[in-house]
Amino acid sequence: SDGDACIKQPNKGTPIGCATERQRAMVEHTGNITKIDGNTVTVKVLQLSACAHCEGKKFCTLAESKEKEIKIYDSNASAYSIGEEVQIIAQQKQMFTAVLWAYVLPLILLFAGVGVGTALEMQEVHSALLGLLAVVVYYVFLFAINKILSKSLEFKINKLK
């Protein structure tokens, strides 16, 4: 349909696979449950070759790593079993927000720190250290508010059929 984005075979134009708007707005990974603790399910996510076509792969730490454990809150955690293969889903918008917090803002702070040091006519080394100090303080702040931030990044878990 018109709202679908299709990958076409080279030189043939025949669709190989299509995705709806909703599907393109999601980041999906398949993994195995490694732990169930109350309402928290821990899933070990394996890198899939499907990441190759994802527009966000450059920014996604899941796509870069071989394995990653993700803790997912699910009120129906007892319905799952350890070793079960499941699909986890996050909204792409949330993933881009995570990239902003983890990579873009620290880079801006680094340059801002160097800029402030330069404006104050500090030596270059001291300006660079000021920029690095700003980044370190920022990551300490992120670590302190990690629980708040992790609530804004919600993963959903689905059984594979």
PDB file of C-alpha atoms in Angstrom:
ATOM      1  CA  SER A   1       0.000   0.000   0.000  1.00  0.00           C
ATOM      2  CA  ASP A   2       0.972   3.686  -0.252  1.00  0.00           C
ATOM      3  CA  GLY A   3       1.934   3.904   3.446  1.00  0.00           C
ATOM      4  CA  ASP A   4       4.339   0.991   3.142  1.00  0.00           C
ATOM      5  CA  ALA A   5       8.047   1.253   2.442  1.00  0.00           C
ATOM      6  CA  CYS A   6       9.270  -1.611   0.322  1.00  0.00           C
ATOM      7  CA  ILE A   7      12.732  -2.979  -0.293  1.00  0.00           C
ATOM      8  CA  LYS A   8      12.952  -3.908  -3.955  1.00  0.00           C
ATOM      9  CA  GLN A   9      15.120  -6.447  -5.704  1.00  0.00           C
ATOM     10  CA  PRO A  10      17.975  -4.813  -7.617  1.00  0.00           C
ATOM     11  CA  ASN A  11      17.256  -4.301 -11.339  1.00  0.00           C
ATOM     12  CA  LYS A  12      13.793  -5.886 -11.054  1.00  0.00           C
ATOM     13  CA  GLY A  13      11.758  -3.541  -8.884  1.00  0.00           C
ATOM     14  CA  THR A  14       9.918  -6.492  -7.319  1.00  0.00           C
ATOM     15  CA  PRO A  15       9.228  -5.930  -3.611  1.00  0.00           C
ATOM     16  CA  ILE A  16      11.202  -8.214  -1.273  1.00  0.00           C
ATOM     17  CA  GLY A  17       9.663  -6.944   1.939  1.00  0.00           C
ATOM     18  CA  CYS A  18       7.488  -4.044   3.031  1.00  0.00           C
ATOM     19  CA  ALA A  19       7.012  -2.259   6.342  1.00  0.00           C
ATOM     20  CA  THR A  20       4.103  -0.143   7.514  1.00  0.00           C
ATOM     21  CA  GLU A  21       4.581   3.293   9.097  1.00  0.00           C
ATOM     22  CA  ARG A  22       4.042   1.730  12.520  1.00  0.00           C
ATOM     23  CA  GLN A  23       6.631  -0.990  11.898  1.00  0.00           C
ATOM     24  CA  ARG A  24       9.216   1.551  10.717  1.00  0.00           C
ATOM     25  CA  ALA A  25       8.661   3.504  13.951  1.00  0.00           C
ATOM     26  CA  MET A  26       9.730   0.493  16.035  1.00  0.00           C
ATOM     27  CA  VAL A  27      13.084  -1.043  16.861  1.00  0.00           C
ATOM     28  CA  GLU A  28      12.816  -4.807  17.248  1.00  0.00           C
ATOM     29  CA  HIS A  29      15.287  -7.402  18.459  1.00  0.00           C
ATOM     30  CA  THR A  30      15.001 -11.108  19.210  1.00  0.00           C
ATOM     31  CA  GLY A  31      16.591 -12.611  22.286  1.00  0.00           C
ATOM     32  CA  ASN A  32      16.435 -15.293  24.956  1.00  0.00           C
ATOM     33  CA  ILE A  33      15.176 -14.877  28.488  1.00  0.00           C
ATOM     34  CA  THR A  34      18.020 -15.367  30.962  1.00  0.00           C
ATOM     35  CA  LYS A  35      16.341 -14.390  34.226  1.00  0.00           C
ATOM     36  CA  ILE A  36      12.898 -13.745  35.678  1.00  0.00           C
ATOM     37  CA  ASP A  37      12.737 -11.833  38.954  1.00  0.00           C
ATOM     38  CA  GLY A  38       9.227 -10.847  40.054  1.00  0.00           C
ATOM     39  CA  ASN A  39       7.861  -8.635  37.277  1.00  0.00           C
ATOM     40  CA  THR A  40      11.265  -8.116  35.651  1.00  0.00           C
ATOM     41  CA  VAL A  41      12.340 -10.242  32.707  1.00  0.00           C
ATOM     42  CA  THR A  42      15.991 -10.137  31.628  1.00  0.00           C
ATOM     43  CA  VAL A  43      16.497 -10.801  27.926  1.00  0.00           C
ATOM     44  CA  LYS A  44      19.836 -11.439  26.243  1.00  0.00           C
ATOM     45  CA  VAL A  45      19.548  -9.781  22.846  1.00  0.00           C
ATOM     46  CA  LEU A  46      21.535 -11.174  19.944  1.00  0.00           C
ATOM     47  CA  GLN A  47      22.616  -9.043  17.021  1.00  0.00           C
ATOM     48  CA  LEU A  48      20.645  -9.946  13.932  1.00  0.00           C
ATOM     49  CA  SER A  49      21.537  -9.375  10.311  1.00  0.00           C
ATOM     50  CA  ALA A  50      18.188  -7.567  10.071  1.00  0.00           C
ATOM     51  CA  CYS A  51      19.946  -4.603  11.690  1.00  0.00           C
ATOM     52  CA  ALA A  52      21.768  -4.040   8.419  1.00  0.00           C
ATOM     53  CA  HIS A  53      18.810  -2.227   6.819  1.00  0.00           C
ATOM     54  CA  CYS A  54      17.858  -0.185   9.910  1.00  0.00           C
ATOM     55  CA  GLU A  55      18.338   3.565   9.516  1.00  0.00           C
ATOM     56  CA  GLY A  56      19.260   3.908  13.199  1.00  0.00           C
ATOM     57  CA  LYS A  57      22.002   1.255  13.227  1.00  0.00           C
ATOM     58  CA  LYS A  58      24.730   3.876  13.431  1.00  0.00           C
ATOM     59  CA  PHE A  59      23.324   5.073  16.726  1.00  0.00           C
ATOM     60  CA  CYS A  60      22.051   1.852  18.282  1.00  0.00           C
ATOM     61  CA  THR A  61      24.348   0.217  20.802  1.00  0.00           C
ATOM     62  CA  LEU A  62      22.323  -2.977  20.437  1.00  0.00           C
ATOM     63  CA  ALA A  63      23.257  -3.153  16.759  1.00  0.00           C
ATOM     64  CA  GLU A  64      26.927  -2.631  17.596  1.00  0.00           C
ATOM     65  CA  SER A  65      27.231  -5.303  20.277  1.00  0.00           C
ATOM     66  CA  LYS A  66      27.104  -9.056  19.914  1.00  0.00           C
ATOM     67  CA  GLU A  67      25.036  -9.577  23.059  1.00  0.00           C
ATOM     68  CA  LYS A  68      23.275  -7.211  25.441  1.00  0.00           C
ATOM     69  CA  GLU A  69      21.123  -7.944  28.462  1.00  0.00           C
ATOM     70  CA  ILE A  70      18.031  -5.797  28.829  1.00  0.00           C
ATOM     71  CA  LYS A  71      15.751  -5.751  31.857  1.00  0.00           C
ATOM     72  CA  ILE A  72      12.093  -5.366  30.927  1.00  0.00           C
ATOM     73  CA  TYR A  73       9.245  -4.774  33.328  1.00  0.00           C
ATOM     74  CA  ASP A  74       6.243  -6.947  32.480  1.00  0.00           C
ATOM     75  CA  SER A  75       3.319  -7.494  34.849  1.00  0.00           C
ATOM     76  CA  ASN A  76       2.828 -10.871  33.133  1.00  0.00           C
ATOM     77  CA  ALA A  77       6.429 -12.047  33.669  1.00  0.00           C
ATOM     78  CA  SER A  78       5.288 -15.401  35.067  1.00  0.00           C
ATOM     79  CA  ALA A  79       3.981 -16.308  31.584  1.00  0.00           C
ATOM     80  CA  TYR A  80       7.570 -16.545  30.326  1.00  0.00           C
ATOM     81  CA  SER A  81      10.241 -19.124  31.017  1.00  0.00           C
ATOM     82  CA  ILE A  82      14.026 -18.978  31.146  1.00  0.00           C
ATOM     83  CA  GLY A  83      15.551 -19.870  27.780  1.00  0.00           C
ATOM     84  CA  GLU A  84      12.415 -18.862  25.867  1.00  0.00           C
ATOM     85  CA  GLU A  85      13.017 -16.909  22.669  1.00  0.00           C
ATOM     86  CA  VAL A  86      11.118 -13.606  22.648  1.00  0.00           C
ATOM     87  CA  GLN A  87      10.944 -10.372  20.691  1.00  0.00           C
ATOM     88  CA  ILE A  88      11.572  -7.038  22.383  1.00  0.00           C
ATOM     89  CA  ILE A  89      10.260  -3.834  20.886  1.00  0.00           C
ATOM     90  CA  ALA A  90      10.993  -0.162  21.555  1.00  0.00           C
ATOM     91  CA  GLN A  91       9.760   2.904  19.763  1.00  0.00           C
ATOM     92  CA  GLN A  92      12.391   4.347  17.453  1.00  0.00           C
ATOM     93  CA  LYS A  93      11.647   7.799  18.872  1.00  0.00           C
ATOM     94  CA  GLN A  94      12.707   6.565  22.313  1.00  0.00           C
ATOM     95  CA  MET A  95      15.904   5.140  20.910  1.00  0.00           C
ATOM     96  CA  PHE A  96      16.806   8.451  19.267  1.00  0.00           C
ATOM     97  CA  THR A  97      16.125  10.209  22.585  1.00  0.00           C
ATOM     98  CA  ALA A  98      18.538   7.784  24.268  1.00  0.00           C
ATOM     99  CA  VAL A  99      21.158   8.584  21.625  1.00  0.00           C
ATOM    100  CA  LEU A 100      20.655  12.285  22.310  1.00  0.00           C
ATOM    101  CA  TRP A 101      21.240  11.798  26.053  1.00  0.00           C
ATOM    102  CA  ALA A 102      24.185   9.426  25.637  1.00  0.00           C
ATOM    103  CA  TYR A 103      26.140  10.932  22.732  1.00  0.00           C
ATOM    104  CA  VAL A 104      24.895  14.267  21.384  1.00  0.00           C
ATOM    105  CA  LEU A 105      24.560  16.242  24.634  1.00  0.00           C
ATOM    106  CA  PRO A 106      27.997  15.188  25.946  1.00  0.00           C
ATOM    107  CA  LEU A 107      29.562  16.253  22.663  1.00  0.00           C
ATOM    108  CA  ILE A 108      27.862  19.641  22.922  1.00  0.00           C
ATOM    109  CA  LEU A 109      29.104  19.963  26.516  1.00  0.00           C
ATOM    110  CA  LEU A 110      32.639  19.079  25.452  1.00  0.00           C
ATOM    111  CA  PHE A 111      32.678  21.835  22.833  1.00  0.00           C
ATOM    112  CA  ALA A 112      30.964  24.272  25.199  1.00  0.00           C
ATOM    113  CA  GLY A 113      33.585  23.615  27.875  1.00  0.00           C
ATOM    114  CA  VAL A 114      36.407  24.157  25.411  1.00  0.00           C
ATOM    115  CA  GLY A 115      34.654  27.299  24.141  1.00  0.00           C
ATOM    116  CA  VAL A 116      34.257  28.722  27.643  1.00  0.00           C
ATOM    117  CA  GLY A 117      37.891  27.963  28.408  1.00  0.00           C
ATOM    118  CA  THR A 118      38.975  29.681  25.214  1.00  0.00           C
ATOM    119  CA  ALA A 119      36.729  32.692  25.933  1.00  0.00           C
ATOM    120  CA  LEU A 120      38.331  32.969  29.371  1.00  0.00           C
ATOM    121  CA  GLU A 121      41.720  32.914  27.612  1.00  0.00           C
ATOM    122  CA  MET A 122      42.817  29.705  29.306  1.00  0.00           C
ATOM    123  CA  GLN A 123      45.656  27.664  27.884  1.00  0.00           C
ATOM    124  CA  GLU A 124      44.498  25.124  25.308  1.00  0.00           C
ATOM    125  CA  VAL A 125      45.216  22.225  27.642  1.00  0.00           C
ATOM    126  CA  HIS A 126      43.127  23.807  30.394  1.00  0.00           C
ATOM    127  CA  SER A 127      40.299  24.514  27.948  1.00  0.00           C
ATOM    128  CA  ALA A 128      40.335  20.880  26.851  1.00  0.00           C
ATOM    129  CA  LEU A 129      40.342  19.730  30.477  1.00  0.00           C
ATOM    130  CA  LEU A 130      37.389  22.021  31.197  1.00  0.00           C
ATOM    131  CA  GLY A 131      35.491  20.404  28.322  1.00  0.00           C
ATOM    132  CA  LEU A 132      36.354  16.921  29.589  1.00  0.00           C
ATOM    133  CA  LEU A 133      35.370  17.892  33.124  1.00  0.00           C
ATOM    134  CA  ALA A 134      31.978  19.045  31.833  1.00  0.00           C
ATOM    135  CA  VAL A 135      31.468  15.645  30.169  1.00  0.00           C
ATOM    136  CA  VAL A 136      32.537  13.734  33.297  1.00  0.00           C
ATOM    137  CA  VAL A 137      30.151  15.776  35.467  1.00  0.00           C
ATOM    138  CA  TYR A 138      27.393  15.156  32.909  1.00  0.00           C
ATOM    139  CA  TYR A 139      27.914  11.373  32.938  1.00  0.00           C
ATOM    140  CA  VAL A 140      27.935  11.360  36.771  1.00  0.00           C
ATOM    141  CA  PHE A 141      24.617  13.244  36.577  1.00  0.00           C
ATOM    142  CA  LEU A 142      23.268  10.687  34.080  1.00  0.00           C
ATOM    143  CA  PHE A 143      24.324   7.868  36.352  1.00  0.00           C
ATOM    144  CA  ALA A 144      22.526   9.554  39.265  1.00  0.00           C
ATOM    145  CA  ILE A 145      19.255   9.866  37.323  1.00  0.00           C
ATOM    146  CA  ASN A 146      19.575   6.507  35.552  1.00  0.00           C
ATOM    147  CA  LYS A 147      16.424   5.068  37.159  1.00  0.00           C
ATOM    148  CA  ILE A 148      14.370   8.059  35.999  1.00  0.00           C
ATOM    149  CA  LEU A 149      15.747   7.850  32.467  1.00  0.00           C
ATOM    150  CA  SER A 150      15.280   4.096  32.231  1.00  0.00           C
ATOM    151  CA  LYS A 151      11.560   4.558  32.923  1.00  0.00           C
ATOM    152  CA  SER A 152      11.277   6.764  29.831  1.00  0.00           C
ATOM    153  CA  LEU A 153      12.780   4.026  27.637  1.00  0.00           C
ATOM    154  CA  GLU A 154      10.183   1.284  27.660  1.00  0.00           C
ATOM    155  CA  PHE A 155      10.711  -2.046  26.019  1.00  0.00           C
ATOM    156  CA  LYS A 156       7.788  -4.340  25.316  1.00  0.00           C
ATOM    157  CA  ILE A 157       8.204  -8.082  25.218  1.00  0.00           C
ATOM    158  CA  ASN A 158       6.312 -10.471  22.931  1.00  0.00           C
ATOM    159  CA  LYS A 159       6.313 -14.239  22.731  1.00  0.00           C
ATOM    160  CA  LEU A 160       7.419 -15.601  19.380  1.00  0.00           C
ATOM    161  CA  LYS A 161       4.799 -17.847  17.838  1.00  0.00           C
TER     162      LYS A 161
END
